[in-house]
Amino acid sequence: MPSSDRPPLAQPNWGVTLPLPGITIGHHQHIIERLPDIGYSDVWTAEGGGTDAFTPLAAAAAWSPSLRLGTGIVPVFTRGPAVIAQTAATLAQLAPGRLLLGLGSSVPAHVSDINGIPFEEPFKRTRDVLRFVTRALRGEYIAGEFDTFSIAGYHLPHPPTEPVKVILGALRPNMLRLAFNEGDGAITNLLFPEDVPKILEAIGPQPVGKELVVKVFVCPTENREHARSNARPFLAWILNRDPYRKFHEWLGNGELLREVHEAWEAADPAGSQRALPDEVVDGLFISGSPEECREQIMRYHLPGVTSIQLFVSLPPEAFYSQETVLDILRRLGPDTC
């Protein structure tokens, strides 16, 4: 969209994805307690095949009275709509006014392969769960037919006293528009900084109060070969998931990733990893000193981006102490402004 239609540039919220890799959630308390002191406003979780999205946030709510708590994202297939609403409402009781409930379709590997649930009509399912959950969290009674499920009748006994923002994991125009037209915004990820304007263009003018969260993957180490070897298996896997393949084709990166996809389709995951150009690895999983990483992270901060969510893959030298981890996060984040 034209720059004149975008909100003015403002300091974004900064968040960290929990748990930090290599540190179990029970060892995060001191880190979470200190995050506001070094400028972070948010903690985020994701949910695939490892840690669930809500337990780390419940712990964070007990450890910090100020951090915003975001799920980025909870799959809409693996929990029933009422269970999602109940869980969000319960967490909102621990952190009134601080919850951002991120919902999304996820990918078949996390829905069908490990949960045995058909991955069918992901857009409609996401839309239906969004509509159900937003109504439930407002305290409405809900009954009737949705396109992907039926509800005999449900009323949340204790709806949140303060609003919960419901946002969507969104990669392409239809989901992005749904996120902003019917929800409170979107989370997007695994894109280059120069791709962000296309996201903003697809969204169009953003009403005040809506969220656009950009998740950025970072390995703060000057050992670039370590960072690249650490990132390649993940990137080769995720970029060959259908939603992310179509995302990058829409962004115009299809030719850049052609050999990556061809090797994967030939049942050669190792070859797919090798086919990833260094420019793709370095662009989608930032590495370098914390200060160099921060410079790259700030390239995602354009008018309309309200939050930067960091997924921090800690280098081996970070595990000496919690203070070392906090120092890395401080050097990466907003306190260096």
XYZ file of C-alpha atoms in Angstrom:
337
model
C 0.000 0.000 0.000
C 1.157 3.605 -0.446
C 3.400 4.794 2.341
C 0.964 7.628 3.112
C -1.682 5.037 4.104
C 0.537 3.284 6.644
C 0.659 4.016 10.362
C 3.626 6.119 11.499
C 6.777 4.246 12.446
C 6.804 3.511 16.161
C 8.992 1.387 18.393
C 7.652 -2.178 18.089
C 7.036 -4.596 20.893
C 9.885 -7.089 21.224
C 9.282 -10.684 22.219
C 11.151 -13.938 22.790
C 9.867 -17.380 21.817
C 9.670 -19.869 24.688
C 11.210 -22.189 25.535
C 14.645 -21.056 24.439
C 16.202 -24.064 22.661
C 18.346 -26.157 24.979
C 16.776 -24.764 28.170
C 13.811 -26.553 29.724
C 10.929 -24.336 30.785
C 11.611 -24.948 34.477
C 14.938 -23.116 34.113
C 13.455 -19.999 32.511
C 12.173 -18.174 35.586
C 15.149 -15.860 36.131
C 15.319 -15.065 32.401
C 11.602 -14.266 32.155
C 11.670 -12.139 35.300
C 14.468 -10.039 33.804
C 13.105 -9.613 30.276
C 11.203 -6.368 31.015
C 14.386 -4.885 32.498
C 16.168 -5.273 29.152
C 13.296 -3.916 27.091
C 11.268 -6.955 26.086
C 7.498 -6.676 26.316
C 6.348 -10.095 25.067
C 6.911 -13.806 25.385
C 5.592 -16.108 22.670
C 5.125 -19.828 22.204
C 4.561 -22.122 19.248
C 3.000 -25.567 19.096
C 4.048 -28.347 16.758
C 5.646 -31.569 17.867
C 7.327 -30.453 21.100
C 6.279 -28.039 23.838
C 2.615 -27.076 24.016
C 1.683 -23.415 23.612
C -0.076 -22.707 26.902
C 2.001 -24.214 29.721
C 5.047 -21.941 29.234
C 2.764 -18.911 29.154
C 1.034 -19.928 32.388
C 4.466 -20.118 34.015
C 5.439 -16.757 32.514
C 2.242 -15.196 33.860
C 3.259 -16.303 37.356
C 6.848 -15.093 36.912
C 6.154 -11.685 35.380
C 3.296 -9.257 36.066
C 3.867 -7.176 32.928
C 4.845 -9.295 29.928
C 2.318 -9.816 27.167
C 1.689 -13.510 26.491
C 1.264 -14.670 22.899
C 0.633 -18.001 21.220
C 2.187 -18.075 17.785
C 0.428 -20.333 16.942
C -2.098 -22.814 18.353
C -3.275 -25.180 15.584
C -7.004 -24.999 14.939
C -7.252 -28.726 14.163
C -5.691 -30.327 17.243
C -8.017 -28.847 19.877
C -11.779 -28.412 19.728
C -13.039 -24.834 19.429
C -14.508 -24.798 22.943
C -11.295 -26.206 24.443
C -9.310 -23.419 22.767
C -11.721 -20.823 24.180
C -11.656 -22.379 27.672
C -7.875 -22.534 27.755
C -7.488 -18.957 26.559
C -10.045 -17.695 29.071
C -8.272 -19.505 31.902
C -4.903 -18.055 30.941
C -6.508 -14.615 30.640
C -7.550 -14.901 34.301
C -3.849 -15.174 35.202
C -2.874 -12.264 32.953
C -5.837 -9.916 32.411
C -5.446 -7.793 29.312
C -2.090 -9.338 28.398
C -3.053 -12.316 26.220
C -2.700 -12.510 22.435
C -4.243 -15.749 21.231
C -2.588 -16.706 17.960
C -4.440 -19.356 15.951
C -3.475 -20.979 12.691
C -3.850 -23.956 10.404
C -0.335 -25.303 11.108
C 0.941 -27.922 8.621
C -0.112 -31.533 7.914
C 3.040 -32.855 9.606
C 1.806 -31.472 12.931
C -1.881 -32.201 12.398
C -2.151 -35.478 10.505
C 1.226 -37.162 10.833
C 1.510 -37.013 14.633
C -2.108 -36.464 15.701
C -4.020 -38.555 13.157
C -6.372 -35.684 12.319
C -7.281 -34.965 8.678
C -5.854 -31.672 7.398
C -8.892 -30.573 5.410
C -10.013 -27.110 4.314
C -7.453 -25.254 6.450
C -8.698 -21.787 5.509
C -12.312 -22.573 6.369
C -11.332 -24.348 9.584
C -9.215 -21.380 10.686
C -12.007 -18.942 9.820
C -14.609 -21.006 11.684
C -12.479 -21.399 14.821
C -11.664 -17.669 14.752
C -15.348 -16.808 14.592
C -16.287 -19.270 17.323
C -13.497 -18.287 19.714
C -13.967 -14.533 19.342
C -17.678 -14.890 20.109
C -17.052 -17.276 22.999
C -14.478 -14.965 24.589
C -17.050 -12.145 24.450
C -19.391 -14.315 26.509
C -21.868 -15.090 23.733
C -23.962 -18.253 23.560
C -23.072 -20.141 20.366
C -25.052 -22.863 18.613
C -25.362 -23.935 15.024
C -23.574 -24.992 11.895
C -20.160 -23.787 10.786
C -18.639 -25.005 7.526
C -16.198 -27.361 9.272
C -17.997 -28.279 12.523
C -21.324 -28.078 14.331
C -21.930 -26.757 17.841
C -24.954 -28.026 19.782
C -24.664 -25.141 22.215
C -21.866 -23.523 24.201
C -21.465 -20.632 26.592
C -18.151 -19.874 28.288
C -18.930 -19.745 32.035
C -16.241 -17.182 32.868
C -15.342 -15.018 29.864
C -12.308 -12.757 30.278
C -12.918 -9.509 32.107
C -10.520 -7.743 29.734
C -10.377 -8.378 25.982
C -8.170 -11.091 24.502
C -6.692 -10.238 21.109
C -7.229 -13.118 18.676
C -4.736 -13.085 15.817
C -3.956 -15.510 12.998
C -0.833 -17.113 11.636
C -1.042 -15.816 8.069
C 1.175 -16.155 5.014
C -0.874 -15.210 1.956
C -3.556 -12.653 1.023
C -6.746 -14.544 1.945
C -5.526 -15.418 5.434
C -3.982 -11.993 5.952
C -7.243 -10.276 5.040
C -9.225 -12.631 7.286
C -6.822 -11.893 10.128
C -7.358 -8.153 9.883
C -11.011 -8.072 8.834
C -12.351 -10.505 11.433
C -9.496 -10.861 13.907
C -7.089 -8.577 15.689
C -4.185 -9.013 13.285
C -1.650 -11.555 12.084
C 1.659 -13.297 12.716
C 3.880 -13.989 9.728
C 7.300 -15.618 9.550
C 10.082 -17.137 7.459
C 10.329 -14.249 5.013
C 13.075 -11.883 3.943
C 12.941 -8.242 5.086
C 12.321 -7.159 1.489
C 9.186 -9.367 1.468
C 7.491 -7.410 4.263
C 6.102 -4.663 1.973
C 4.174 -7.315 0.017
C 2.591 -8.485 3.292
C 1.641 -4.895 4.136
C 0.217 -4.364 0.664
C -1.966 -7.478 0.969
C -3.291 -6.301 4.336
C -4.165 -2.791 3.191
C -4.811 0.075 5.623
C -4.575 -1.172 9.213
C -7.046 0.021 11.829
C -5.556 1.275 15.078
C -5.032 -1.511 17.610
C -4.451 -4.323 15.125
C -1.255 -6.387 15.385
C 1.238 -7.422 12.736
C 3.808 -9.690 14.364
C 6.880 -10.706 12.375
C 8.701 -13.770 13.687
C 12.432 -13.659 13.015
C 14.784 -16.626 13.418
C 18.245 -15.781 14.723
C 21.389 -17.608 15.848
C 23.639 -14.994 17.492
C 27.090 -16.408 16.819
C 30.000 -15.273 14.680
C 30.603 -18.910 13.732
C 28.566 -18.708 10.536
C 29.202 -22.326 9.580
C 27.769 -23.488 12.905
C 24.733 -21.266 12.377
C 24.198 -22.451 8.799
C 24.578 -26.147 9.626
C 22.151 -25.667 12.511
C 19.587 -23.910 10.310
C 19.696 -26.009 7.124
C 17.745 -29.095 8.326
C 14.934 -26.930 9.697
C 14.773 -24.641 6.658
C 14.830 -27.515 4.164
C 12.009 -29.194 6.073
C 9.764 -26.149 6.586
C 10.248 -24.620 3.129
C 9.057 -27.896 1.624
C 5.811 -27.840 3.612
C 3.033 -26.906 1.197
C 1.930 -23.681 2.957
C 5.473 -22.300 3.013
C 6.249 -23.418 -0.524
C 3.172 -21.581 -1.802
C 4.050 -18.601 0.411
C 7.453 -18.179 -1.173
C 6.073 -18.741 -4.650
C 3.619 -15.889 -3.969
C 6.460 -13.741 -2.657
C 8.372 -14.357 -5.888
C 11.053 -16.627 -4.426
C 10.051 -19.797 -6.268
C 13.012 -19.876 -8.648
C 15.431 -19.207 -5.803
C 14.142 -22.367 -4.087
C 13.556 -24.537 -7.183
C 16.472 -26.924 -6.584
C 15.547 -27.203 -2.898
C 12.086 -28.446 -3.882
C 13.347 -30.721 -6.654
C 15.715 -32.524 -4.291
C 12.963 -32.943 -1.684
C 10.559 -34.336 -4.269
C 13.285 -36.800 -5.272
C 13.325 -38.109 -1.667
C 16.718 -36.513 -1.050
C 16.405 -34.374 2.104
C 20.185 -34.097 2.447
C 20.366 -32.843 -1.124
C 17.587 -30.369 -0.379
C 19.642 -28.984 2.484
C 22.729 -28.681 0.287
C 20.690 -26.929 -2.399
C 19.743 -24.103 -0.032
C 21.778 -21.087 -1.149
C 23.771 -19.433 1.634
C 21.859 -16.229 0.911
C 18.599 -18.002 1.761
C 19.981 -19.543 4.961
C 21.516 -16.236 6.088
C 18.368 -14.305 5.173
C 15.817 -16.566 6.860
C 17.921 -17.574 9.881
C 20.054 -14.564 10.787
C 23.506 -15.081 12.288
C 26.503 -13.021 13.345
C 27.372 -11.168 16.522
C 24.315 -10.042 18.514
C 24.896 -6.503 17.271
C 25.120 -7.662 13.635
C 21.973 -9.732 14.125
C 20.139 -6.783 15.610
C 20.978 -4.664 12.584
C 19.402 -7.323 10.367
C 16.385 -7.738 12.656
C 15.652 -4.020 12.443
C 15.228 -4.346 8.666
C 11.873 -6.017 9.419
C 10.712 -2.976 11.335
C 8.592 -1.091 8.803
C 5.503 1.071 9.388
C 2.669 -1.315 10.220
C 4.827 -3.928 11.968
C 3.803 -3.755 15.617
C 5.846 -6.596 17.130
C 9.108 -8.426 16.498
C 9.047 -12.013 17.773
C 12.492 -13.564 18.049
C 13.168 -17.268 17.845
C 16.662 -17.384 19.314
C 18.777 -20.461 18.667
C 21.444 -20.053 21.314
C 25.020 -20.866 20.281
C 27.025 -23.355 22.406
C 28.878 -20.570 24.203
C 25.573 -19.192 25.548
C 24.930 -22.031 27.981
C 27.461 -21.025 30.603
C 24.864 -19.204 32.713
C 21.481 -17.520 32.652
C 23.298 -14.183 32.823
C 25.094 -15.053 29.583
C 21.737 -15.753 27.940
C 20.333 -12.467 29.235
C 23.356 -10.581 27.944
C 22.840 -12.041 24.466
C 19.139 -11.145 24.551
C 19.970 -7.624 25.708
C 22.456 -7.139 22.886
C 19.947 -8.498 20.367
C 16.995 -6.489 21.533
C 15.436 -3.119 22.224
C 17.571 -2.081 25.196
C 20.395 -1.228 22.793
C 18.327 1.496 21.136
